[in-house]
Amino acid sequence: MFAVVLVGGVGPRLRQLTKEVPKPMLPVLHRPMIEHLVERLAAGGVTDVVLALGFKPEPFQTAFPDGRHGDVRVHYAVEPEPLDTAGAIGFAARAVGVDDTFVVANGDVMTDLDVGALVAAHRRFESEATIHLIGVEDPSAFGVVDLDDDGRVRAFVEKPRPGEEPSNLVNAGTYVFEPAVLDRIPAGRKVSVERDVFPGIAADGALYGVSTDDYWLDAGRPDLYRAANLDLLGDRRVHDRCEPIAVTSTVDPASTVANSIVGERAVVGAGARVVDSVLLPDAVVEAGASVTRSLVMGVVGRDADVVDSMIGSDGHVADGVRLHDGTAPETD
Ligand code: GDD
Ligand code: MG
């Protein structure tokens, strides 16, 4: 079974980190998010993954140089220009000749969903498309559905205004499609799966949804990307646990690292404190600095105090500076 994975977005909400590294290539516990996703798809019966690429294809091509990850074949479909979500799905599926039931996944979703169970539900419904759904407190930042008792989606509304959501069940970013969905996607132009395709299939009565209470988050926001990492330290995840401090990092014995991840080759100096944070590969936290609830790719200078902030690879917090709720470099 094929899966198309959408990885062509620019990751605007993590822009300090995604300047060099596209969002799905950012590490979650030392390994690119996309690897976790490919492994989960494989566990659900996927044999071939097509990466729908636009923005910065090279890092993906380098990550899977022989076109495989484990037993899964990895294919690349590089859009000539961003085609939006459905345009990208159509482009990628046609590029590899998909002609049977296939899976689609947003590249920034971390979940314990059983993909095989979603495919089985899709076959039971005999639907044209089946969406994984999750109940959330504030659905307005997502695609929201109105679901009937039989699992049929009566309406799909992308990012409704707060207060106008039809329910609290949101599109969790994993779908099972029949090839017929491709007929709804004209080639060569921007088409949105959420704004154009799903409302159309729902209107034809052929869109179904399955809601689960699996671990799920969209790692596209700084606080949630941090959570995607730190949740793997506790017992909230079923899969994928591993060591928080990379063996290639240098952590001074006279420093404190608590509930945090220290990435490959990162350096933590004497007397530094790193709490509830993610240090990405090559990050530097100099002596005496304090980093709390933050994401660091660049350098935090001596005795600096960084809280609730995001430091890009070209970000440098000068010695002794206090940065609360900010970014380095500053957001334009
Ligand atoms: N190839 C390609 N081309 N990929 C794209 C493009 C494009 O033009 N535009 C977006 N993508 C990819 C992104 O890289 C991401 O993996 C996925 O499509 C979804 O885009 P996001 O920018 O992350 O969308 P979102 O998080 O605001 O909303 C989506 O996900 C929510 C769940 O996490 C929607 O699908 C919502 O309906 C959903 O609730
Ligand atoms: Mg997203």
Short mmCIF file of C-alpha atoms in Angstrom, two decimals, residues 70-295:
data_model
loop_
_atom_site.label_atom_id
_atom_site.label_comp_id
_atom_site.label_asym_id
_atom_site.label_seq_id
_atom_site.Cartn_x
_atom_site.Cartn_y
_atom_site.Cartn_z
CA GLY A 70 13.77 -0.04 6.97
CA ASP A 71 11.56 -2.16 4.74
CA VAL A 72 9.71 0.83 3.28
CA ARG A 73 10.55 2.19 -0.16
CA VAL A 74 10.77 5.99 -0.13
CA HIS A 75 9.88 7.91 -3.32
CA TYR A 76 10.16 11.65 -3.91
CA ALA A 77 7.75 13.87 -5.80
CA VAL A 78 9.07 17.43 -6.01
CA GLU A 79 6.44 19.99 -7.00
CA PRO A 80 7.53 22.65 -9.49
CA GLU A 81 5.67 25.15 -7.28
CA PRO A 82 3.63 24.76 -4.07
CA LEU A 83 0.31 23.18 -5.10
CA ASP A 84 -1.34 23.29 -1.65
CA THR A 85 -2.37 20.09 0.14
CA ALA A 86 -4.61 18.40 -2.45
CA GLY A 87 -2.54 19.63 -5.39
CA ALA A 88 0.47 18.03 -3.71
CA ILE A 89 -1.38 14.76 -3.04
CA GLY A 90 -2.51 14.61 -6.69
CA PHE A 91 0.94 15.42 -8.01
CA ALA A 92 2.66 12.82 -5.81
CA ALA A 93 0.09 10.05 -6.34
CA ARG A 94 0.19 10.50 -10.13
CA ALA A 95 3.99 10.60 -10.13
CA VAL A 96 4.13 7.02 -8.78
CA GLY A 97 0.96 5.76 -10.49
CA VAL A 98 -1.21 5.11 -7.41
CA ASP A 99 -4.24 3.08 -8.53
CA ASP A 100 -5.46 1.44 -5.31
CA THR A 101 -6.57 2.45 -1.79
CA PHE A 102 -3.84 4.65 -0.29
CA VAL A 103 -2.98 6.54 2.89
CA VAL A 104 -2.23 10.27 3.18
CA ALA A 105 -0.50 11.87 6.17
CA ASN A 106 0.45 15.38 7.20
CA GLY A 107 4.20 15.34 7.87
CA ASP A 108 4.04 17.21 11.18
CA VAL A 109 1.67 14.92 13.09
CA MET A 110 2.96 12.82 15.98
CA THR A 111 0.49 10.15 17.03
CA ASP A 112 0.10 6.57 18.22
CA LEU A 113 -2.77 5.98 15.77
CA ASP A 114 -3.01 2.41 14.44
CA VAL A 115 -3.01 3.12 10.69
CA GLY A 116 -4.06 -0.47 9.91
CA ALA A 117 -7.22 0.01 12.00
CA LEU A 118 -8.05 3.20 10.08
CA VAL A 119 -7.67 1.33 6.77
CA ALA A 120 -9.92 -1.48 8.10
CA ALA A 121 -12.59 1.06 9.12
CA HIS A 122 -12.38 2.67 5.66
CA ARG A 123 -13.06 -0.71 4.04
CA ARG A 124 -16.02 -1.35 6.37
CA PHE A 125 -17.53 2.05 5.55
CA GLU A 126 -16.87 1.49 1.83
CA SER A 127 -16.24 5.23 1.78
CA GLU A 128 -14.35 7.28 -0.80
CA ALA A 129 -12.25 8.90 1.94
CA THR A 130 -11.88 8.27 5.68
CA ILE A 131 -10.32 10.78 8.08
CA HIS A 132 -8.73 10.18 11.46
CA LEU A 133 -10.42 12.48 14.01
CA ILE A 134 -9.41 13.64 17.46
CA GLY A 135 -11.47 15.51 20.06
CA VAL A 136 -9.80 18.75 21.21
CA GLU A 137 -10.76 21.60 23.51
CA ASP A 138 -10.27 24.42 20.99
CA PRO A 139 -11.05 23.12 17.51
CA SER A 140 -10.85 26.49 15.72
CA ALA A 141 -7.20 26.03 14.68
CA PHE A 142 -8.03 22.83 12.78
CA GLY A 143 -10.35 21.28 10.23
CA VAL A 144 -13.59 20.53 12.10
CA VAL A 145 -16.27 17.98 11.21
CA ASP A 146 -19.95 17.47 11.80
CA LEU A 147 -20.20 13.67 12.18
CA ASP A 148 -23.38 11.60 12.18
CA ASP A 149 -23.93 8.49 14.32
CA ASP A 150 -22.83 6.17 11.51
CA GLY A 151 -19.43 7.85 11.14
CA ARG A 152 -20.39 9.84 8.05
CA VAL A 153 -19.05 13.39 7.83
CA ARG A 154 -21.99 15.72 7.14
CA ALA A 155 -19.78 18.81 6.86
CA PHE A 156 -16.05 19.66 6.95
CA VAL A 157 -15.02 23.23 7.82
CA GLU A 158 -11.35 24.27 7.79
CA LYS A 159 -10.35 26.60 10.64
CA PRO A 160 -13.79 27.97 11.49
CA ARG A 161 -14.11 31.18 13.46
CA PRO A 162 -14.09 30.50 17.23
CA GLY A 163 -17.65 29.81 18.30
CA GLU A 164 -18.68 28.59 14.84
CA GLU A 165 -17.23 25.06 15.08
CA PRO A 166 -19.77 22.32 14.33
CA SER A 167 -18.18 20.03 17.00
CA ASN A 168 -14.92 19.50 18.87
CA LEU A 169 -13.83 16.68 16.55
CA VAL A 170 -10.94 17.76 14.36
CA ASN A 171 -9.09 16.44 11.34
CA ALA A 172 -6.03 14.70 12.79
CA GLY A 173 -4.12 14.68 9.49
CA THR A 174 -4.17 10.96 8.50
CA TYR A 175 -6.52 9.86 5.71
CA VAL A 176 -7.36 6.75 3.70
CA PHE A 177 -8.37 7.52 0.10
CA GLU A 178 -9.76 5.61 -2.84
CA PRO A 179 -8.07 6.56 -6.13
CA ALA A 180 -11.41 8.22 -7.08
CA VAL A 181 -10.40 11.15 -4.85
CA LEU A 182 -7.73 11.98 -7.45
CA ASP A 183 -10.48 12.70 -9.99
CA ARG A 184 -11.53 15.61 -7.77
CA ILE A 185 -8.05 17.19 -7.98
CA PRO A 186 -7.34 19.02 -11.23
CA ALA A 187 -3.63 18.76 -12.14
CA GLY A 188 -1.18 21.64 -12.24
CA ARG A 189 -2.82 24.14 -9.92
CA LYS A 190 -3.29 24.87 -6.24
CA VAL A 191 -6.04 22.79 -4.63
CA SER A 192 -6.68 22.45 -0.89
CA VAL A 193 -7.76 19.07 0.44
CA GLU A 194 -9.35 20.78 3.44
CA ARG A 195 -11.13 23.66 1.67
CA ASP A 196 -11.94 22.15 -1.73
CA VAL A 197 -11.84 18.34 -1.69
CA PHE A 198 -13.27 17.31 1.72
CA PRO A 199 -16.32 19.61 1.52
CA GLY A 200 -17.05 18.14 -1.94
CA ILE A 201 -16.79 14.48 -0.83
CA ALA A 202 -18.88 15.28 2.28
CA ALA A 203 -21.57 16.84 0.08
CA ASP A 204 -21.66 13.57 -1.91
CA GLY A 205 -22.09 11.58 1.33
CA ALA A 206 -18.86 9.62 0.79
CA LEU A 207 -16.61 11.10 3.51
CA TYR A 208 -16.29 9.17 6.79
CA GLY A 209 -14.38 9.76 10.00
CA VAL A 210 -13.03 7.63 12.84
CA SER A 211 -12.37 9.33 16.14
CA THR A 212 -9.83 7.81 18.53
CA ASP A 213 -8.30 8.88 21.82
CA ASP A 214 -4.73 8.07 20.79
CA TYR A 215 -1.83 10.31 21.73
CA TRP A 216 -1.86 13.01 19.05
CA LEU A 217 -0.35 16.39 18.37
CA ASP A 218 0.51 18.64 15.45
CA ALA A 219 4.13 19.63 16.04
CA GLY A 220 3.88 22.75 13.87
CA ARG A 221 3.85 25.20 16.82
CA PRO A 222 6.82 25.86 19.13
CA ASP A 223 5.08 24.70 22.33
CA LEU A 224 3.78 21.57 20.62
CA TYR A 225 7.07 20.74 18.92
CA ARG A 226 8.64 20.94 22.38
CA ALA A 227 5.86 18.74 23.77
CA ALA A 228 6.36 16.21 20.94
CA ASN A 229 9.89 15.76 22.27
CA LEU A 230 9.31 15.91 26.02
CA ASP A 231 6.27 13.60 25.91
CA LEU A 232 8.64 10.84 24.84
CA LEU A 233 10.52 11.15 28.12
CA GLY A 234 7.59 10.14 30.28
CA ASP A 235 5.11 7.33 29.89
CA ARG A 236 2.61 9.16 27.67
CA ARG A 237 3.67 7.44 24.48
CA VAL A 238 3.24 3.81 23.55
CA HIS A 239 6.19 3.75 21.15
CA ASP A 240 9.53 5.33 20.53
CA ARG A 241 11.05 6.02 23.92
CA CYS A 242 14.81 6.64 24.11
CA GLU A 243 17.60 8.44 25.97
CA PRO A 244 17.21 12.21 26.41
CA ILE A 245 20.91 13.15 26.27
CA ALA A 246 22.65 12.33 23.00
CA VAL A 247 25.93 10.46 23.47
CA THR A 248 27.66 12.90 21.12
CA SER A 249 26.74 15.91 23.31
CA THR A 250 29.00 17.47 25.94
CA VAL A 251 27.21 18.17 29.21
CA ASP A 252 29.33 19.62 32.02
CA PRO A 253 28.96 17.57 35.23
CA ALA A 254 28.40 20.82 37.12
CA SER A 255 25.26 21.66 35.12
CA THR A 256 21.61 20.70 35.60
CA VAL A 257 19.52 19.13 32.84
CA ALA A 258 15.94 18.34 33.90
CA ASN A 259 13.05 17.03 31.76
CA SER A 260 14.93 18.13 28.66
CA ILE A 261 16.51 16.77 25.51
CA VAL A 262 20.11 17.48 24.61
CA GLY A 263 20.68 16.89 20.90
CA GLU A 264 23.63 15.56 18.95
CA ARG A 265 26.86 17.52 19.52
CA ALA A 266 25.12 20.10 21.74
CA VAL A 267 27.17 21.67 24.54
CA VAL A 268 26.02 22.59 28.06
CA GLY A 269 28.55 24.54 30.14
CA ALA A 270 29.37 24.50 33.85
CA GLY A 271 26.66 25.81 36.13
CA ALA A 272 24.12 26.03 33.30
CA ARG A 273 20.51 24.97 33.92
CA VAL A 274 18.34 23.45 31.20
CA VAL A 275 14.75 22.74 32.26
CA ASP A 276 11.72 21.53 30.21
CA SER A 277 13.59 22.40 27.01
CA VAL A 278 14.88 20.95 23.76
CA LEU A 279 18.47 21.64 22.70
CA LEU A 280 18.66 20.80 19.01
CA PRO A 281 21.81 19.41 17.36
CA ASP A 282 24.83 21.71 17.76
CA ALA A 283 23.11 24.05 20.26
CA VAL A 284 25.37 25.75 22.80
CA VAL A 285 24.35 26.79 26.31
CA GLU A 286 27.32 28.54 27.86
CA ALA A 287 28.40 28.45 31.49
CA GLY A 288 25.95 29.83 34.03
CA ALA A 289 23.14 30.29 31.50
CA SER A 290 19.59 29.21 32.22
CA VAL A 291 17.18 27.80 29.60
CA THR A 292 13.58 27.08 30.55
CA ARG A 293 10.66 25.85 28.36
CA SER A 294 12.59 26.78 25.22
CA LEU A 295 13.88 25.46 21.90
#
